[in-house]
Amino acid sequence: MTGVSIIQGDITELEVDAIVNAANSSLLGGSGVDGAIHRAAGRGLVAQCRTLGGCETGEAKITGGYRLPARSVIHTVGPVWHGGDQGEPELLASCYRSSLTLAEEHNLKTIAFPAISCGVYGYPIPQAAKIAVDTIRQHIEHGSQLDEIILVAYNDETANAYRQAVG
Ligand code: APR
């Protein structure tokens, strides 16, 4: 049975099979968690990302973890929040689905997600947390080989929103 847990901390420190990066469509790094992951991984990560040809919003691509304790990085591009009536909920759910599908395809056992789109991209945290939890639950209900899915909060507000969403 796949476990779902909530932790508060720095995703770059987690020794898991994959950490998910809230990237932009270039996949060439940025600020926020994207910047932290690239800094911790070292230059090998961006070198591999250059070969991937970018990533569409809602899609996900996988690379090695390089100098990170995580074995791999799953890069996904969240939607920018524009009020919620431009497909943002469906695109955010797609980020979680695409990342989980990639993890299954690569026989990964542990995966950690940051709060995708909840920083620079401005997605309201309570709504994003509910989408994350609901999408993860749907994935597990359809059968998963994953042992653990970790929701990583970087602040109290996000941790509380995840706990609220898990109910
Ligand atoms: N560990 C875990 N979570 C983190 C970390 C970290 N080290 N650093 C930031 N976060 C959290 C933020 O607090 C926020 O809750 O990750 C969440 C996502 O915020 P952003 O990193 O700003 O990502 P996002 O809102 O999806 O915007 C993506 O920002 O960094 C650029 O290149 C990136 O253009 C892209 C955009």
Coordinates of C-alpha atoms and ligand atoms in Angstrom, one line a residue:
M1 CA 0.0 0.0 0.0
T2 CA 1.4 3.4 -1.0
G3 CA 2.0 5.7 1.9
V4 CA 1.4 9.5 1.7
S5 CA 3.3 11.7 4.1
I6 CA 3.8 15.4 4.8
I7 CA 7.1 16.9 5.9
Q8 CA 8.3 20.4 6.3
G9 CA 11.8 21.1 5.0
D10 CA 14.2 21.4 2.1
I11 CA 13.4 19.0 -0.7
T12 CA 17.1 19.0 -1.9
E13 CA 18.1 17.2 1.3
L14 CA 15.9 14.2 0.8
E15 CA 17.4 10.8 0.0
V16 CA 14.6 9.4 -2.1
D17 CA 14.3 7.9 -5.6
A18 CA 13.1 11.1 -7.1
I19 CA 12.4 14.7 -6.1
V20 CA 10.1 16.7 -8.3
N21 CA 11.2 20.0 -9.5
A22 CA 8.8 22.9 -10.1
A23 CA 10.5 24.0 -13.3
N24 CA 9.8 26.4 -16.1
S25 CA 9.3 25.3 -19.7
S26 CA 13.0 25.8 -20.6
L27 CA 14.1 23.3 -17.9
L28 CA 17.3 25.4 -17.6
G29 CA 16.8 26.5 -14.0
G30 CA 15.4 29.4 -12.2
S31 CA 14.7 30.7 -8.7
G32 CA 12.6 29.0 -6.0
V33 CA 12.9 25.2 -5.7
D34 CA 14.1 25.1 -9.2
G35 CA 17.1 27.2 -8.3
A36 CA 17.7 25.2 -5.1
I37 CA 17.7 21.9 -6.9
H38 CA 20.1 23.1 -9.7
R39 CA 22.4 24.6 -7.1
A40 CA 22.5 21.3 -5.1
A41 CA 22.7 19.0 -8.1
G42 CA 25.6 20.9 -9.8
R43 CA 26.2 21.7 -13.4
G44 CA 25.6 18.1 -14.6
L45 CA 21.9 18.6 -14.2
V46 CA 21.5 21.6 -16.4
A47 CA 23.8 19.9 -19.0
Q48 CA 21.3 17.0 -19.2
C49 CA 18.3 19.3 -19.1
R50 CA 19.7 21.1 -22.2
T51 CA 19.3 17.8 -24.1
L52 CA 15.6 17.5 -23.3
G53 CA 14.2 20.3 -25.5
G54 CA 12.1 21.9 -22.8
C55 CA 8.8 20.7 -21.2
E56 CA 5.2 21.7 -21.7
T57 CA 3.0 22.9 -18.8
G58 CA 1.5 19.9 -17.1
E59 CA 4.1 17.5 -18.6
A60 CA 7.1 15.9 -16.8
K61 CA 10.6 14.8 -17.8
I62 CA 13.2 12.8 -15.7
T63 CA 16.9 13.3 -15.3
G64 CA 19.6 12.0 -13.0
G65 CA 20.1 13.5 -9.5
Y66 CA 23.8 14.2 -9.9
R67 CA 25.1 15.6 -6.6
L68 CA 21.7 15.5 -4.9
P69 CA 21.0 12.8 -2.4
A70 CA 18.0 11.9 -4.6
R71 CA 18.7 9.4 -7.3
S72 CA 16.7 11.4 -10.0
V73 CA 14.8 14.6 -10.6
I74 CA 11.4 14.7 -12.2
H75 CA 11.0 18.1 -13.8
T76 CA 7.4 19.3 -14.2
V77 CA 6.1 22.7 -15.3
G78 CA 3.1 24.0 -13.3
P79 CA 0.5 26.5 -14.5
V80 CA 0.8 30.2 -13.7
W81 CA -2.2 31.2 -11.7
H82 CA -4.5 33.6 -13.7
G83 CA -7.6 33.4 -11.5
G84 CA -8.5 29.8 -12.1
D85 CA -10.6 29.9 -15.2
Q86 CA -7.8 29.2 -17.7
G87 CA -7.4 25.5 -17.1
E88 CA -5.0 26.0 -14.2
P89 CA -6.6 23.2 -12.0
E90 CA -6.5 20.6 -14.8
L91 CA -2.9 21.6 -15.6
L92 CA -1.8 21.4 -12.0
A93 CA -3.4 18.0 -11.6
S94 CA -1.6 16.9 -14.8
C95 CA 1.8 17.8 -13.2
Y96 CA 1.1 15.4 -10.4
R97 CA -0.3 12.7 -12.7
S98 CA 2.6 13.0 -15.2
S99 CA 5.2 12.9 -12.5
L100 CA 3.7 9.9 -10.8
T101 CA 3.4 8.1 -14.2
L102 CA 7.1 8.7 -14.9
A103 CA 8.0 7.4 -11.4
E104 CA 6.0 4.2 -12.1
E105 CA 7.5 3.7 -15.5
H106 CA 11.0 4.0 -13.9
N107 CA 10.0 1.6 -11.1
L108 CA 10.8 4.2 -8.5
K109 CA 9.6 3.5 -4.9
T110 CA 9.9 6.9 -3.2
I111 CA 9.0 10.4 -4.6
A112 CA 8.8 13.8 -3.0
F113 CA 6.8 16.8 -4.4
P114 CA 7.2 20.5 -3.6
A115 CA 4.1 22.6 -3.7
I116 CA 4.1 23.0 -7.5
S117 CA 3.0 26.5 -8.7
C118 CA 2.6 27.8 -5.2
G119 CA 5.5 30.2 -5.3
V120 CA 6.5 32.4 -8.2
Y121 CA 3.5 31.0 -10.2
G122 CA 1.1 32.3 -7.6
Y123 CA -1.3 29.4 -7.2
P124 CA -3.4 29.7 -4.0
I125 CA -2.0 27.2 -1.6
P126 CA -5.2 25.7 -0.2
Q127 CA -6.6 25.0 -3.7
A128 CA -3.2 23.6 -4.9
A129 CA -2.9 21.4 -1.9
K130 CA -6.3 19.9 -2.5
I131 CA -5.5 19.2 -6.1
A132 CA -2.2 17.6 -5.1
V133 CA -3.8 15.3 -2.5
D134 CA -6.9 14.4 -4.7
T135 CA -4.7 13.6 -7.7
I136 CA -2.3 11.5 -5.6
R137 CA -5.2 9.6 -4.1
Q138 CA -6.7 8.9 -7.5
H139 CA -3.4 7.6 -8.7
I140 CA -3.0 5.2 -5.8
E141 CA -6.6 4.0 -6.2
H142 CA -5.7 2.9 -9.8
G143 CA -2.8 0.8 -8.4
S144 CA 0.7 2.0 -7.7
Q145 CA 4.1 0.3 -7.2
L146 CA 5.3 3.3 -5.1
D147 CA 6.0 2.7 -1.5
E148 CA 5.9 6.4 -0.4
I149 CA 4.8 9.7 -1.8
I150 CA 6.0 12.7 0.2
L151 CA 4.5 16.2 0.1
V152 CA 7.2 18.7 1.1
A153 CA 6.1 22.0 2.6
Y154 CA 8.6 24.8 2.8
N155 CA 6.6 26.8 5.2
D156 CA 3.9 26.5 7.9
E157 CA 1.1 27.7 5.6
T158 CA 1.8 25.0 3.0
A159 CA 2.1 22.3 5.7
N160 CA -1.2 23.3 7.2
A161 CA -2.9 23.3 3.8
Y162 CA -1.6 19.8 3.1
R163 CA -2.9 18.6 6.5
Q164 CA -6.2 20.2 5.8
A165 CA -6.4 18.6 2.3
V166 CA -5.5 15.1 3.7
G167 CA -8.2 15.6 6.2
Ligands
APR1 N1 12.4 22.7 -0.8 C1 11.0 22.5 -0.9 N2 10.2 23.5 -1.3 C2 10.7 24.6 -1.7 C3 12.1 24.9 -1.7 C4 12.9 23.9 -1.2 N3 14.3 24.0 -1.2 N4 12.3 26.2 -2.2 C5 11.0 26.7 -2.5 N5 10.1 25.8 -2.2 C6 8.6 25.9 -2.3 C7 8.1 27.3 -2.3 O1 8.0 27.8 -1.0 C8 6.7 27.0 -2.9 O2 5.8 26.5 -1.9 O3 8.3 25.4 -3.6 C9 7.0 25.8 -3.9 C10 7.0 26.2 -5.4 O4 7.5 27.6 -5.5 P1 8.5 28.0 -6.7 O5 9.8 27.3 -6.5 O6 8.5 29.5 -6.8 O7 7.8 27.3 -8.0 P2 6.6 27.7 -8.9 O8 5.6 28.6 -8.1 O9 6.1 26.5 -9.5 O10 7.2 28.7 -10.0 C11 8.0 28.1 -11.0 O11 9.7 29.7 -10.5 O12 11.8 29.1 -9.9 C12 11.1 29.4 -11.0 O13 12.2 28.3 -12.8 C13 11.0 28.3 -11.9 O14 10.0 29.7 -13.6 C14 9.8 28.7 -12.7 C15 8.9 29.2 -11.6

